[in-house]
Coordinates of C-alpha atoms and ligand atoms in Angstrom, one line a residue:
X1 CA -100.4 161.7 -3.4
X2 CA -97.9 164.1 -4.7
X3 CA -96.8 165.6 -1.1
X4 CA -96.1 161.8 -0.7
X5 CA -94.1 161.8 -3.4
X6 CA -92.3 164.8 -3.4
X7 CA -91.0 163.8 0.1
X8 CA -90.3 159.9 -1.3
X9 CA -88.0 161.8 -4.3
X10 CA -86.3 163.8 -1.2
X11 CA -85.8 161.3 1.1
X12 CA -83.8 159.3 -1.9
X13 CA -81.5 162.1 -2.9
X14 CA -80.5 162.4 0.9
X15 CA -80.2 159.0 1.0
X16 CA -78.0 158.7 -1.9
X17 CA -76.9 162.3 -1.6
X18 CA -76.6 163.0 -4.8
X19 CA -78.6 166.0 -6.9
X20 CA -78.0 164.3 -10.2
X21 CA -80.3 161.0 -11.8
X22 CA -80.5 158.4 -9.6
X23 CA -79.9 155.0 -11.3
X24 CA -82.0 151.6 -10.0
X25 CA -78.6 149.7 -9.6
X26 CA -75.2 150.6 -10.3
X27 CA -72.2 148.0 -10.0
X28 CA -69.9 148.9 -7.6
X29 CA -65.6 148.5 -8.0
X30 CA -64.2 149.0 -4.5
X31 CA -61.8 145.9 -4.8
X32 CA -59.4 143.8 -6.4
X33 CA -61.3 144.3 -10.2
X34 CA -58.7 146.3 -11.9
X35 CA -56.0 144.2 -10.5
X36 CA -57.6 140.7 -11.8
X37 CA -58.0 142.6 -15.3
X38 CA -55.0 144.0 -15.2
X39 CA -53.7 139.6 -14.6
X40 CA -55.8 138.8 -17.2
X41 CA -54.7 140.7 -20.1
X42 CA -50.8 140.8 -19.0
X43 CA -51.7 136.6 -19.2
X44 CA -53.0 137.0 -22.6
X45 CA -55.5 134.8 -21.5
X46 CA -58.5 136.7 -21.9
X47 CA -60.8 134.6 -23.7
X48 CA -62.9 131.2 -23.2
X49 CA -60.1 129.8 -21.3
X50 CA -57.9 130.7 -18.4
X51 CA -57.2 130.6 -14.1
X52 CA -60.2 133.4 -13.8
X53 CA -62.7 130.8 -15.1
X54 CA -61.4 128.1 -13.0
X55 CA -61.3 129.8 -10.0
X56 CA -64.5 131.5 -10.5
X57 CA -66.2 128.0 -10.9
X58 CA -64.7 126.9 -7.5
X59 CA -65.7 130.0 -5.7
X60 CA -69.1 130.2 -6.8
X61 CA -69.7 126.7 -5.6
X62 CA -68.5 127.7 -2.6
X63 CA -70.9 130.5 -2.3
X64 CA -73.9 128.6 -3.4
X65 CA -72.8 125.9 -0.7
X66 CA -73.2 123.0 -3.8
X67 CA -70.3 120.8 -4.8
X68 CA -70.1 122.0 -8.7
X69 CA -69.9 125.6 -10.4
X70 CA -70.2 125.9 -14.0
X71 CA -69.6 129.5 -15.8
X72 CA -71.7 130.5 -18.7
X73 CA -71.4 133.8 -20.8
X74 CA -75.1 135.0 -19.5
X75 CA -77.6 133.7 -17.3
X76 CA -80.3 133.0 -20.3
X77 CA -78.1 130.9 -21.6
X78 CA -77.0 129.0 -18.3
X79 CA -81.0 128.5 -17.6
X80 CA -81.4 127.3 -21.0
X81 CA -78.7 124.5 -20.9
X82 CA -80.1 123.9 -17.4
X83 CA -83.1 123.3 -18.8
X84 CA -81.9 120.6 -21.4
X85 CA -79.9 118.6 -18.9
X86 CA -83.0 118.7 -16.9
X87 CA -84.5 116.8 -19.4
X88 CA -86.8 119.3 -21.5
X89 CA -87.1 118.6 -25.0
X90 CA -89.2 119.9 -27.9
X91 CA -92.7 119.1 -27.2
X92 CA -92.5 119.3 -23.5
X93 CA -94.2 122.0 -21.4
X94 CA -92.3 123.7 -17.9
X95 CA -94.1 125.0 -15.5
X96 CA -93.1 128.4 -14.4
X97 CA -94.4 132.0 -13.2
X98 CA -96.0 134.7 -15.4
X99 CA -94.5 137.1 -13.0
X100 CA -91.0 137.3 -13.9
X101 CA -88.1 138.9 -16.2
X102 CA -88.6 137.2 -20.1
X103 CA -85.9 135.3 -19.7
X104 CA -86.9 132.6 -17.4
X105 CA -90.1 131.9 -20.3
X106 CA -87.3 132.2 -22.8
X107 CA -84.9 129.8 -21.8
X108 CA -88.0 126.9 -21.7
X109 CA -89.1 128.1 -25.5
X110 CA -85.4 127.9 -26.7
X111 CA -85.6 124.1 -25.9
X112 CA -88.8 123.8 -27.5
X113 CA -91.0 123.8 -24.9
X114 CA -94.2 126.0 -23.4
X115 CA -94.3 127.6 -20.7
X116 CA -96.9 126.7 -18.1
X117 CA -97.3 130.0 -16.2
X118 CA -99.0 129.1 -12.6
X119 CA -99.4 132.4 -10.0
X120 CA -97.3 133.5 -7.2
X121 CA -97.3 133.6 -3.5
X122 CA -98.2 137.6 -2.8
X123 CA -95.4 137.3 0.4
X124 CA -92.9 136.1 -1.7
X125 CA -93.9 136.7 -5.2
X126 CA -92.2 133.8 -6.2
X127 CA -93.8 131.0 -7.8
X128 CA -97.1 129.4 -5.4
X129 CA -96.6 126.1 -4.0
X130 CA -100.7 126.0 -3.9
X131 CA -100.9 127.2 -7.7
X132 CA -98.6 124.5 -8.7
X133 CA -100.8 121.6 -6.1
X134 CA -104.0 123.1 -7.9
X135 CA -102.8 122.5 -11.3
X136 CA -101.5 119.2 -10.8
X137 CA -104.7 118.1 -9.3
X138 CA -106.3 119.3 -11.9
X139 CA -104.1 118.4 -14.8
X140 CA -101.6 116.1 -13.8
X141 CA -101.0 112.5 -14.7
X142 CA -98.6 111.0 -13.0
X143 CA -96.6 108.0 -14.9
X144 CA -93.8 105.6 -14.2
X145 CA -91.7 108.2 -16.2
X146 CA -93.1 111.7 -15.0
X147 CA -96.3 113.8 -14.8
X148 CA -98.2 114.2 -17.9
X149 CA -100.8 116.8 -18.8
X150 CA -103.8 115.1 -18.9
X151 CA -105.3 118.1 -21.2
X152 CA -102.8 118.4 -24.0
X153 CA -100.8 114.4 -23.1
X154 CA -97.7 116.7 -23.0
X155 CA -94.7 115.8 -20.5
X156 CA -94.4 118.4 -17.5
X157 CA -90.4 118.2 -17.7
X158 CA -89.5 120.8 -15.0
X159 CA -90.7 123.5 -12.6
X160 CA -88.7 126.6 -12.7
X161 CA -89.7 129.0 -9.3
X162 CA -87.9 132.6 -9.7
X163 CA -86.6 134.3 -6.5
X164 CA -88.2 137.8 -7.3
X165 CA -85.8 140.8 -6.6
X166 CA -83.8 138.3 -4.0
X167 CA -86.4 137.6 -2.1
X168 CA -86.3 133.6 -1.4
X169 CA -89.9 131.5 -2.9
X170 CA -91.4 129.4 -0.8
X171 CA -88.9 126.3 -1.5
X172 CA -90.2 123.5 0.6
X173 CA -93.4 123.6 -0.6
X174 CA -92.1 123.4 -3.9
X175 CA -89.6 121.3 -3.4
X176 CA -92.1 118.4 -2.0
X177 CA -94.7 118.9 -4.2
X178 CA -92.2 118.1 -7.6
X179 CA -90.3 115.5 -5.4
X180 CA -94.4 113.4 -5.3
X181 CA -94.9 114.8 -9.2
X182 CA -91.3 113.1 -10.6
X183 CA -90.7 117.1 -11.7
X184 CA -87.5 118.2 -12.1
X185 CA -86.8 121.6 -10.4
X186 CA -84.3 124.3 -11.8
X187 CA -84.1 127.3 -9.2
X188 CA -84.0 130.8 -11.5
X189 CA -81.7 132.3 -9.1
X190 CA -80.7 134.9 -11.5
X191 CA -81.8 137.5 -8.8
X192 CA -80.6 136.1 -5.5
X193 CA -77.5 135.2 -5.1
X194 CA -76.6 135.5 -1.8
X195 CA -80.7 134.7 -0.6
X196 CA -81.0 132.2 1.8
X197 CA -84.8 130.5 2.7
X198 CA -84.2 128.5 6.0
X199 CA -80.5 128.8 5.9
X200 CA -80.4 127.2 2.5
X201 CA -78.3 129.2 -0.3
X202 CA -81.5 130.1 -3.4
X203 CA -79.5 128.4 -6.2
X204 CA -78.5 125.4 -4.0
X205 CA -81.9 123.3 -3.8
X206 CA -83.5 122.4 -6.6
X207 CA -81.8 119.9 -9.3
X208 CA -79.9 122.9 -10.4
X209 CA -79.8 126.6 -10.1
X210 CA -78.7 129.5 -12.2
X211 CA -77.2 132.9 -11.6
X212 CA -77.1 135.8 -13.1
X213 CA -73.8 138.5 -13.3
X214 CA -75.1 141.2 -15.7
X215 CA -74.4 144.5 -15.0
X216 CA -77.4 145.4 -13.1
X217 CA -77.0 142.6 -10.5
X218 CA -75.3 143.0 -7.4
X219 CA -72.6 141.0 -8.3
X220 CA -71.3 141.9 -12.2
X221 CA -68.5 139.8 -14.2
X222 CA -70.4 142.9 -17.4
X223 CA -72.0 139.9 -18.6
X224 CA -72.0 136.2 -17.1
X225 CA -74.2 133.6 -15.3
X226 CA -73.1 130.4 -13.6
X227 CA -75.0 127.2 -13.1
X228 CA -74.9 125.3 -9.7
X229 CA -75.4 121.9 -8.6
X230 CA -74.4 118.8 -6.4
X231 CA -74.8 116.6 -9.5
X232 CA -71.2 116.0 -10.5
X233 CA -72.6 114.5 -13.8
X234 CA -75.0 117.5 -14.6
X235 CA -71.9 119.8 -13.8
X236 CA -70.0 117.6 -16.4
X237 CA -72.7 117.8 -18.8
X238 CA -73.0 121.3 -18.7
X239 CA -69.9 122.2 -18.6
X240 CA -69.4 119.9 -22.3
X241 CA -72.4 121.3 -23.9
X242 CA -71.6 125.2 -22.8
X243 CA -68.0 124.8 -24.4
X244 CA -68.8 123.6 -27.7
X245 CA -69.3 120.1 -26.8
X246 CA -65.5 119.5 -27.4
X247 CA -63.7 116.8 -26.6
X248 CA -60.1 117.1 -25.4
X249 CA -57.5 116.5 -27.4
X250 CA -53.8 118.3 -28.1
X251 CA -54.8 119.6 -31.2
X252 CA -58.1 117.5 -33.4
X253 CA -61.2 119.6 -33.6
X254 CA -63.6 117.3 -32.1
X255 CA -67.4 117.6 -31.2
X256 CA -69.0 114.9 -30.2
X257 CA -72.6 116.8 -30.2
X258 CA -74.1 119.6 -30.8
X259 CA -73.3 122.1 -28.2
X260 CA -73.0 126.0 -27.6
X261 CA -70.8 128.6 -27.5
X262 CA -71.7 129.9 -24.0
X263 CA -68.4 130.2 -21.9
X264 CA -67.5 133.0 -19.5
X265 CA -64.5 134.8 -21.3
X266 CA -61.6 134.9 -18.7
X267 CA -61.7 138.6 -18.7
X268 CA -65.2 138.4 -17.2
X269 CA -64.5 136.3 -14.7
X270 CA -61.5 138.1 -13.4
X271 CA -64.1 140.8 -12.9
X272 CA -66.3 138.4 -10.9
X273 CA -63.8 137.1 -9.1
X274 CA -62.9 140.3 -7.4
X275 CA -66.6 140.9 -6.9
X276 CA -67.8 137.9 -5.1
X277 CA -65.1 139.0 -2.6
X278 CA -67.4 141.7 -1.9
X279 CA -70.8 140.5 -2.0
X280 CA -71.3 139.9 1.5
X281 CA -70.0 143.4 2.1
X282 CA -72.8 144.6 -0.5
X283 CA -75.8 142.3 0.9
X284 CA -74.8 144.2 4.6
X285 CA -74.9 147.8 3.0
X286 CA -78.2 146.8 0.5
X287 CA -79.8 145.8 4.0
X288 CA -79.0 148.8 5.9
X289 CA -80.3 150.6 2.8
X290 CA -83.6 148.6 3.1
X291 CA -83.7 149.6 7.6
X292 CA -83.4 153.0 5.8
X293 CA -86.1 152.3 4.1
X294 CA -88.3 151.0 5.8
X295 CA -88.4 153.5 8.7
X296 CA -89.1 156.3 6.0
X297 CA -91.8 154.1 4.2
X298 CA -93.3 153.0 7.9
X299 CA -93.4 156.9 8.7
X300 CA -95.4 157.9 5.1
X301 CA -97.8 154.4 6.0
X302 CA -96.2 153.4 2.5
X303 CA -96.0 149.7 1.9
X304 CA -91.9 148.6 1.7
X305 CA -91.2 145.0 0.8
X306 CA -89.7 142.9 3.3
X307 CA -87.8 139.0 3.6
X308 CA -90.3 136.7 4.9
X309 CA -90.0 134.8 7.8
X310 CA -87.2 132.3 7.8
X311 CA -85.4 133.9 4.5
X312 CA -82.7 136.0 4.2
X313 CA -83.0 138.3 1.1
X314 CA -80.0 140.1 -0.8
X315 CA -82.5 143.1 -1.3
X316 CA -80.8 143.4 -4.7
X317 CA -83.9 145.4 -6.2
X318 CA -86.0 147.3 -3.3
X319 CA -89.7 148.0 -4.0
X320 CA -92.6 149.6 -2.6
X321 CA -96.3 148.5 -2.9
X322 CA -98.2 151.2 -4.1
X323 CA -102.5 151.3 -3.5
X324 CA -103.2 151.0 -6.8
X325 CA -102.3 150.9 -10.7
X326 CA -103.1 154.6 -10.5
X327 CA -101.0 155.6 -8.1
X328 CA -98.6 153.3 -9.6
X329 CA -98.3 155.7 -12.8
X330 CA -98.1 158.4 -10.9
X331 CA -95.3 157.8 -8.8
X332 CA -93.2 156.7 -11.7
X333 CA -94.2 159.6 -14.0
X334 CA -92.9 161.8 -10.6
X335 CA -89.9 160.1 -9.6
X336 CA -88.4 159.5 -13.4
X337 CA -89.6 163.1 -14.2
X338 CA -87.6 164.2 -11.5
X339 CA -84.2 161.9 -12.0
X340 CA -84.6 159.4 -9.6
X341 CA -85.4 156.1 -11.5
X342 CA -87.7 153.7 -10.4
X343 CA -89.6 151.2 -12.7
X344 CA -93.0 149.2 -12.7
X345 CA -92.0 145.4 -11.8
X346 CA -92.8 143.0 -15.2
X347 CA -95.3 143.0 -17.0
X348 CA -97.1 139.4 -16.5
X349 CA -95.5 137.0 -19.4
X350 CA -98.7 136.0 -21.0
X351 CA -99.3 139.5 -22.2
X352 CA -96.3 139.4 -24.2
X353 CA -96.8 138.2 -28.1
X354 CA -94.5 135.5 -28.4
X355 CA -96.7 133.8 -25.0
X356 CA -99.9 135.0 -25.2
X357 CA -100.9 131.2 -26.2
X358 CA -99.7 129.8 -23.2
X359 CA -101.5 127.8 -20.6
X360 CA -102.0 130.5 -17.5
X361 CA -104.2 130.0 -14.2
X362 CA -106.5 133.0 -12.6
X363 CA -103.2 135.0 -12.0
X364 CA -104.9 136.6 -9.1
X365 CA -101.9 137.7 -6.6
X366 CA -99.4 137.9 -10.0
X367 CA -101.7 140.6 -11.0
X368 CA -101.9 142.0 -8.1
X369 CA -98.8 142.8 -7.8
X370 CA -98.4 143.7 -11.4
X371 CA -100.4 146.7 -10.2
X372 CA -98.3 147.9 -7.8
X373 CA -95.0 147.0 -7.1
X374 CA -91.9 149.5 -8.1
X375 CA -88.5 149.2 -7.6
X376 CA -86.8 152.4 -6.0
X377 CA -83.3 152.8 -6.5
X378 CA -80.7 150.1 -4.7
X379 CA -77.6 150.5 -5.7
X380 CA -74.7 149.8 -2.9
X381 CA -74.0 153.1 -0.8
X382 CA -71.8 153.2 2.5
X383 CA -69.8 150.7 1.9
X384 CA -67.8 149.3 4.5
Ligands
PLP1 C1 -85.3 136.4 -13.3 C2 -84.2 136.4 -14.3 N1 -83.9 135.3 -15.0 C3 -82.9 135.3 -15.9 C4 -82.2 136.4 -16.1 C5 -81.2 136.4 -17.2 O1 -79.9 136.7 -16.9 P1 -78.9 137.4 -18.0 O2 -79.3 138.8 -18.2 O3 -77.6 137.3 -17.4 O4 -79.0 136.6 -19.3 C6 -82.4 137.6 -15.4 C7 -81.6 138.8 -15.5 O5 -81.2 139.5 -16.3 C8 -83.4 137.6 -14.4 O6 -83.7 138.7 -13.7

């Protein structure tokens, strides 16, 4: 193992040819960012309001190839008001996966539901269209007004697959099977924008979809997130209930319900707006990074993760498949003992406090992969 290793910790400071700590994912600044700051603050408009915003919300409609775009200060909260137009309330349960970052299970619990954590595909690890089939067999109860569970007469409100590390889950499947149960789906596309699965953008299928801009994306506004849809009256919705649920008017303080301060600050998206004019420039140079890859990982008969057939993945996070959860310790105690930063993927949601109640199936391929996958580090390099 640790000749393996050593060579793997080689390879990537050639790669990145650097001799100093390798980071997972660093932004990138090659364009127009300090010239939209510099707009924004001689504007003064640097706050919840201003062109940035505006034009943001245009472009990233255009990018997710939906008709509305809808800027929100993170993507937790974007997939949490997502959520509540989708129609879960307090009470409800959401069907989701156990293999994924805390805040997809977070944004269901902030609107006072459960999660419902169902196993993933091991291609894709994205949610299983044959997990979800199995537990709506088993458990579902299908109504005039929705599905039901039959075990605990809650309402299944929505499905929520996640596109692990940009690589697309297996949307028709999905797509059909909550189309028969009356579910709602609400894409967590926090990790792939830019994905496509059969030359549909992830983000662009479900009900709604939600990105993410933090700064370890591949995209950053620092902090942001966006929901997209084709639902004029869900963008409308969300775009009231994100901005304080204000009503316009020159100059009365009017709410007409309760709603949340989660704009995008026009100084964030003038930083995103000079990034999504690079992103297909960075989803090229991530994907020569991953041919990079996966010539040295065919040579050392090391498992690399690849797209599936008929996706197209942003290879925002790259990862190996180690043999085992001992090997997996290993090569993270080597690489991070030696600078270059790799980390374990999630730990499955259910083993966290706050969801250790929840409903969860066998988990078979989630832990699975639990046991082996590690990201390596993907940050942009030879840009062009
Ligand atoms: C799968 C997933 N969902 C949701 C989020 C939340 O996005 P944010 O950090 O912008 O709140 C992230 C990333 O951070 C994520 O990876």
């Amino acid at each position: 193992v640790s000749s393996s290793v050593e060579h793997t910790i080689e390879f990537i400071r050639e790669t990145f040819s650097s001799k100093e700590f390798i980071p997972l994912h660093e932004p990138r600044f090659y364009g127009n960012e300090k010239k939209y700051l510099n707009e924004a603050i001689d504007s003064t408009y640097v706050s919840s309001v201003g062109p940035f915003v505006d034009r943001f919300e245009n472009e990233i409609a255009a990018m997710a190839e939906t008709e509305f775009g809808v800027a929100a200060v993170n993507g937790t909260a974007a997939l949490q008001v997502a959520l509540k137009l989708a129609g879960v309330n307090e009470g409800d349960e959401v069907i989701t996966q156990a293999l994924s970052f805390v805040a997809t299970a977070n944004s269901i619990k902030y609107n006072g539901a459960e999660p419902i954590f169902l196993d993933v595909d091991l291609g894709s690890m994205g949610l299983s269209p044959a997990a979800v089939q199995a537990f709506l067999e088993e458990y579902g109860d299908l109504r005039e007004d929705g599905t039901y569970n039959k075990q605990t007469s809650k309402r299944i409100a929505a499905c929520v697959p996640m596109h692990t590390f940009g690589f697309p889950a297996d949307m028709d499947a999905l797509l059909e099977l909550c189309n028969q149960w009356k579910i709602p789906l609400v894409e967590d596309a926090a990790e792939s924008i830019g994905s496509y699965y059969k030359g549909r953008a992830c983000g662009s299928m479900g009900m709604m979809g939600v990105y993410s801009f933090n700064g370890n994306k591949i995209i950053t506004s620092g902090g942001g997130g966006a929901i997209v849809t084709n639902d004029g009256e869900l963008a409308r919705r969300a775009k009231h209930l994100t901005t304080t649920a204000k009503v316009a008017h020159p100059y009365e303080y009017e709410h007409d319900e309760l709603g949340f301060n989660f704009r995008m600050p026009n100084i964030n998206a003038a930083l995103i707006c000079a990034q999504l004019e690079q992103l297909e420039a960075f989803i090229q140079a991530k994907r020569r990074l991953a041919e990079k890859y996966i010539e040295f990982f065919g040579s050392m008969d090391v498992k690399f993760r690849v797209e599936e057939e008929n996706t197209f993945s942003n290879y925002w996070l790259m990862a190996v498949e180690l043999e085992n959860r001992d090997q997996r310790e290993s090569f993270l105690q080597s690489t991070n003992d030696a600078g270059v930063m790799t980390r374990p993927i999630w730990k499955l949601l259910y083993k966290l406090p706050m969801y250790s109640s929840c409903f969860r199936d066998e988990q078979t391929n989630a832990q699975y992969l639990e046991d082996r996958i590690v990201n390596i580090p993907s940050s942009v390099i030879d840009y062009e």
